Short mmCIF file of C-alpha atoms in Angstrom, two decimals:
data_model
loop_
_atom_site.label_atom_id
_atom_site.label_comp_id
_atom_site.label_asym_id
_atom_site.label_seq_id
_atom_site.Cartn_x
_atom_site.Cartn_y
_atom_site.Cartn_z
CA UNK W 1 0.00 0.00 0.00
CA UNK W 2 1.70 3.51 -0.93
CA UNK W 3 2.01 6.07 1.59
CA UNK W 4 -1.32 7.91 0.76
CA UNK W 5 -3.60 4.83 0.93
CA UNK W 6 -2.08 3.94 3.78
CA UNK W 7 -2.81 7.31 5.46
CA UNK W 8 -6.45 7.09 4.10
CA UNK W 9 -6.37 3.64 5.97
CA UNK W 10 -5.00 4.73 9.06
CA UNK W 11 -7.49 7.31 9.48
CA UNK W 12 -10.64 5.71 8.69
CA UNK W 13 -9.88 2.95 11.38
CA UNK W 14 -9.25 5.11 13.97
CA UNK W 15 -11.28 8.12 12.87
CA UNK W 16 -13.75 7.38 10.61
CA UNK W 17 -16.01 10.74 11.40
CA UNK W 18 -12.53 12.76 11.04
CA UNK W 19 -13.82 16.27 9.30
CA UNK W 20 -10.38 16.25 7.30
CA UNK W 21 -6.70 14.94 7.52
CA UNK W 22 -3.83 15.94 5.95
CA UNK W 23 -0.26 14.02 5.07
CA UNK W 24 2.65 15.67 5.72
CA UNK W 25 6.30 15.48 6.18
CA UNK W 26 9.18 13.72 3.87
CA UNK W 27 7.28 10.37 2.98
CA UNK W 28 5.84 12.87 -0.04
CA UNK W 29 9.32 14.31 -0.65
CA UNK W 30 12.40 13.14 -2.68
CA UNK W 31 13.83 13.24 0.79
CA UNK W 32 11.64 9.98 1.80
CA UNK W 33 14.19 7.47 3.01
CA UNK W 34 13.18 3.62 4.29
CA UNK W 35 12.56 5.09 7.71
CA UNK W 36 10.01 7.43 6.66
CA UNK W 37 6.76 7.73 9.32
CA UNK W 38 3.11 9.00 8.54
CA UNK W 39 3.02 12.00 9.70
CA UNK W 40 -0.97 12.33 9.82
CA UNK W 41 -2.84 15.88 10.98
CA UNK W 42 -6.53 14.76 12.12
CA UNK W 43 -9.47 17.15 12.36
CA UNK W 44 -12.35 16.16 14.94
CA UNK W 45 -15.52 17.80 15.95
CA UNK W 46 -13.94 17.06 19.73
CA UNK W 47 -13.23 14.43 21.90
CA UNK W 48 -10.41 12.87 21.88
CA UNK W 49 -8.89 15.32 20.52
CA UNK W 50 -6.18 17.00 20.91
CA UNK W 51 -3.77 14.34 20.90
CA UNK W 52 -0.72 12.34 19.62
CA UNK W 53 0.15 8.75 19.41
CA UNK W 54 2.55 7.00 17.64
CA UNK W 55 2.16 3.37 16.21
CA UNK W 56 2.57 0.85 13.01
CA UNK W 57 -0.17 0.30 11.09
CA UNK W 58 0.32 -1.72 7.21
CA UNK W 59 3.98 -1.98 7.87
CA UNK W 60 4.21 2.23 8.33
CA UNK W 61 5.27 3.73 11.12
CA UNK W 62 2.67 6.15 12.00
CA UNK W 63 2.51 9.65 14.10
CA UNK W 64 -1.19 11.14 14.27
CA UNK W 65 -1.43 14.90 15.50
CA UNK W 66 -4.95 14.75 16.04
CA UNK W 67 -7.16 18.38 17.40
CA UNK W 68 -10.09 20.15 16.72
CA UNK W 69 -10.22 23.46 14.56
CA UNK W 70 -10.03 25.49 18.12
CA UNK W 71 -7.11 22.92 19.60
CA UNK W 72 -5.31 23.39 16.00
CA UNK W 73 -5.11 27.31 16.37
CA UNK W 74 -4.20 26.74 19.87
CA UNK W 75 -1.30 24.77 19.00
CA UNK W 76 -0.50 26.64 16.09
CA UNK W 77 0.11 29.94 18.04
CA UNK W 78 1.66 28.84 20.32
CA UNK W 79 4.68 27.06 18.43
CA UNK W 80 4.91 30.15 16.10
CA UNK W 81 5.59 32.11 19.00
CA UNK W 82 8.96 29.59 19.31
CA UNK W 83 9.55 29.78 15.54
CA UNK W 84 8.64 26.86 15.03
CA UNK W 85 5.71 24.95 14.39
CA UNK W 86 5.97 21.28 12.86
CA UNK W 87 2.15 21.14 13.12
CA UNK W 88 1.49 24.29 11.16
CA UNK W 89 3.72 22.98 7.72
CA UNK W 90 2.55 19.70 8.46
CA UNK W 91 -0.70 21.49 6.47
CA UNK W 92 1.04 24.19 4.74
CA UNK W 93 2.93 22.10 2.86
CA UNK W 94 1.20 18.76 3.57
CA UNK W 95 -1.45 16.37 0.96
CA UNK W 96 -5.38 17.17 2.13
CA UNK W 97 -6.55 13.49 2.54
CA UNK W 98 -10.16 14.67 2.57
CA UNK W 99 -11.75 17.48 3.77
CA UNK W 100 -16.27 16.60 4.51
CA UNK W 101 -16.96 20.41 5.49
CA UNK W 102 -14.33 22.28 4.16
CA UNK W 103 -12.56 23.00 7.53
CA UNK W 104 -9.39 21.10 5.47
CA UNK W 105 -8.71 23.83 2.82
CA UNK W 106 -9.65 26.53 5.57
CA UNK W 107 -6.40 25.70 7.76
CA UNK W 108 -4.22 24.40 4.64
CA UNK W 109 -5.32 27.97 3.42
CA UNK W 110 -4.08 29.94 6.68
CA UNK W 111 -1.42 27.20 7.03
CA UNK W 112 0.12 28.83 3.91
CA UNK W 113 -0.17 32.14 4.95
CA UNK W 114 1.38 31.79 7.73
CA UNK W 115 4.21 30.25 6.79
CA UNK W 116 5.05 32.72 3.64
CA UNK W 117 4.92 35.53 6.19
CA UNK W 118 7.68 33.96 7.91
CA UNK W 119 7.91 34.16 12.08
CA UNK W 120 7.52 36.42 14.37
CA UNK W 121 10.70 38.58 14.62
CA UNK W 122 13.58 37.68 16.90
CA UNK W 123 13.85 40.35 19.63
CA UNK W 124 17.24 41.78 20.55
CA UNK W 125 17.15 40.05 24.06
CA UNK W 126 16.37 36.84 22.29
CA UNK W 127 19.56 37.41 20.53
CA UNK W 128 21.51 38.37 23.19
CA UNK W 129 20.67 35.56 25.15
CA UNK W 130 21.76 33.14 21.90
CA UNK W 131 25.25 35.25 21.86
CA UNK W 132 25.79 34.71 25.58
CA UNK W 133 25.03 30.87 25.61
CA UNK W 134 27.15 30.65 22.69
CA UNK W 135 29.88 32.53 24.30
CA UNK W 136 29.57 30.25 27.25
CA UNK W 137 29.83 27.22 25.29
CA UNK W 138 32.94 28.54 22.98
CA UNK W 139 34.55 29.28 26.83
CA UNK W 140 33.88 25.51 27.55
CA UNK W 141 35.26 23.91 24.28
CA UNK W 142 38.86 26.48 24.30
CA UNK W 143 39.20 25.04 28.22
CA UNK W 144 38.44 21.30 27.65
CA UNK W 145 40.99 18.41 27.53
CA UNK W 146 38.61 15.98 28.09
CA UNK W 147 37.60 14.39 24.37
CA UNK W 148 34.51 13.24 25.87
CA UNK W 149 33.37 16.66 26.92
CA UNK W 150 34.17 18.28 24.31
CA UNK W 151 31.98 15.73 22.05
CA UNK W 152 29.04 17.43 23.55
CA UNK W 153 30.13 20.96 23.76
CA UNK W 154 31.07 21.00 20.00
CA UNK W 155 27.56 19.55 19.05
CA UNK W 156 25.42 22.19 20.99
CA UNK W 157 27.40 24.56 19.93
CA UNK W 158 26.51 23.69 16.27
CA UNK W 159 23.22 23.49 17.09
CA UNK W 160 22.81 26.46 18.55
CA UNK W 161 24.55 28.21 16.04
CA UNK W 162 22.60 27.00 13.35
CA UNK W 163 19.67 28.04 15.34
CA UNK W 164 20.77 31.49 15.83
CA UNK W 165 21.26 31.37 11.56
CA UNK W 166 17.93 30.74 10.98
CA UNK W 167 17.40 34.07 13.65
CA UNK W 168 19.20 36.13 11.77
CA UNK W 169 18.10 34.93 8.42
CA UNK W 170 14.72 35.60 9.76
CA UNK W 171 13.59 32.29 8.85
CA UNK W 172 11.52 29.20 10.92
CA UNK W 173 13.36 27.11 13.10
CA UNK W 174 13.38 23.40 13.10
CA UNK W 175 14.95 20.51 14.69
CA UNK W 176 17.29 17.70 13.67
CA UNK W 177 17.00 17.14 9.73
CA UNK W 178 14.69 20.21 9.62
CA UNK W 179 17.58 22.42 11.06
CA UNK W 180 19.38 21.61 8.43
CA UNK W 181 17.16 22.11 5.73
CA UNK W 182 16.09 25.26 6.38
CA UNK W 183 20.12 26.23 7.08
CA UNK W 184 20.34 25.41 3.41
CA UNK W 185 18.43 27.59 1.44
CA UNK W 186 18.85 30.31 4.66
CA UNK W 187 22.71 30.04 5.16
CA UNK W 188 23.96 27.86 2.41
CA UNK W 189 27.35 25.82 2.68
CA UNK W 190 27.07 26.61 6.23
CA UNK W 191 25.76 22.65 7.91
CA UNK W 192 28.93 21.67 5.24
CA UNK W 193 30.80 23.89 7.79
CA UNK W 194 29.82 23.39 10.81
CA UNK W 195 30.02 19.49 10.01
CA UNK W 196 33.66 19.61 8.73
CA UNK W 197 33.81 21.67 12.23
CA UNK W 198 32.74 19.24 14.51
CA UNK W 199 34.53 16.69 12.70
CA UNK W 200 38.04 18.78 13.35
CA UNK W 201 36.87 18.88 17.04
CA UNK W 202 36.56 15.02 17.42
CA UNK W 203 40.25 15.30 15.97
CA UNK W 204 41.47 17.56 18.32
CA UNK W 205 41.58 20.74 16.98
CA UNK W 206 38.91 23.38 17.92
CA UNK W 207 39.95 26.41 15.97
CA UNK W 208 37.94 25.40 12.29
CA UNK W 209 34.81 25.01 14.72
CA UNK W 210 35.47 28.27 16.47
CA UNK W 211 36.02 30.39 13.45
CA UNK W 212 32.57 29.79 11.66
CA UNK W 213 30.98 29.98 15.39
CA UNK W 214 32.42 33.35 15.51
CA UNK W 215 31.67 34.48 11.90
CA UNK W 216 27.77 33.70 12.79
CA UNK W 217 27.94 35.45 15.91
CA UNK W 218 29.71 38.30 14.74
CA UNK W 219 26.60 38.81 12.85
CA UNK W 220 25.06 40.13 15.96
CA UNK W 221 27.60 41.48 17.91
CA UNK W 222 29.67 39.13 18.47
CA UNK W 223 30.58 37.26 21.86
CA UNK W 224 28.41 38.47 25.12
CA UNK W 225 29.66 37.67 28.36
CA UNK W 226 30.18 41.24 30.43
CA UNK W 227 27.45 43.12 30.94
CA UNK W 228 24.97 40.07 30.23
CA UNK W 229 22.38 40.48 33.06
CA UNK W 230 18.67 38.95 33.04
CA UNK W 231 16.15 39.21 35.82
CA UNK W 232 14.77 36.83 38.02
CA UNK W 233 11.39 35.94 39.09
CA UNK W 234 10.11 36.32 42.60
#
């Protein structure tokens, strides 16, 4: 069964009065690989929704975002306030299964929409909070011997400075693949960088790492460690 029957299948055994679904994610890409998932978006009238659940169903792995329209803008706002909202391209970008009362094409409509305006705007404390971490990290990797530490401070650094990219770029965020493609049509050649970085590091030299660290951050300011200050709550 190909992915789209399969989806149609999934649904209509475990939500056969759905008001629309949608497929999403790289199973309808050239990006699909053997260990491609389902990634279904259900629409209810209400209970049990929302919800998420992961499971095999016709040999597919399977992950079902399941809401109602008022649970989906919920959602939806609140992971675009991060940058980043899985669920929202999941129907910008994503097949319309079926759609019985034309709540389907509403979202996919504002789905799109909301993804060509791009996210919210990173604010400068945002920022300097990304340069200080950063800082902080680049601190840890120069003053580590220890190749097992420094394992794990080179890969959050790259992380975070691909994160802090996409900032500046102005463009969603995303995690693991997703980071990096969005860092390729946002920062190109820079995952090629950052990769050939880390891989330096887990040969014992930092300074390759550190210098396309620095040329992100420089972006912004540059390092931030005196003078960073944030508040507390009571």
């Amino acid at each position: 069964m190909d992915a789209i029957d399969a989806a149609r299948a999934v649904v209509e055994e475990h939500h056969p009065d759905a008001r629309a679904a949608f497929l999403g994610g790289s199973v309808l890409t050239g990006r699909r690989t053997a260990m491609s998932d389902l990634d279904i978006v259900v629409l209810l009238h209400g209970s049990p929704a929302p919800y998420r659940a992961s499971l095999r169903n016709g040999g597919w792995p399977v992950e079902m975002f399941v809401h109602t329209q008022t649970t989906w803008h919920a959602y939806v706002e609140r992971e675009v306030r991060k940058r980043r909202s899985p669920l929202l391209w999941m129907c910008a970008d994503g097949l319309l299964l079926f759609d019985t009362d034309g709540v389907g094409a509403h979202l996919a409509a504002e789905a799109q929409k909301l993804t060509a305006a791009g996210p919210p705007t990173v604010s400068a404390e945002e920022i300097d909070d990304c340069r200080y971490a950063i800082t902080d990290l680049l601190d840890d990797l120069a003053g580590s011997t220890d190749q097992s530490e420094r394992l794990f401070i080179a890969t959050e650094l790259v992380r975070r400075t691909g994160e802090l990219a996409l900032a500046v770029g102005g463009c969603w965020n995303g995690g693991g693949k997703w980071l990096a493609r969005r860092l390729e049509t946002t920062a190109p050649g820079l995952s090629m960088r950052l990769h050939d970085g880390l891989r330096e590091v887990l040969e014992g030299r930092i300074e390759p790492l550190v210098a396309v660290v620095d040329e992100v951050v420089e972006q912004v300011g540059g390092r931030l460690w005196v003078g960073y200050k944030r508040g507390g709550t009571p």
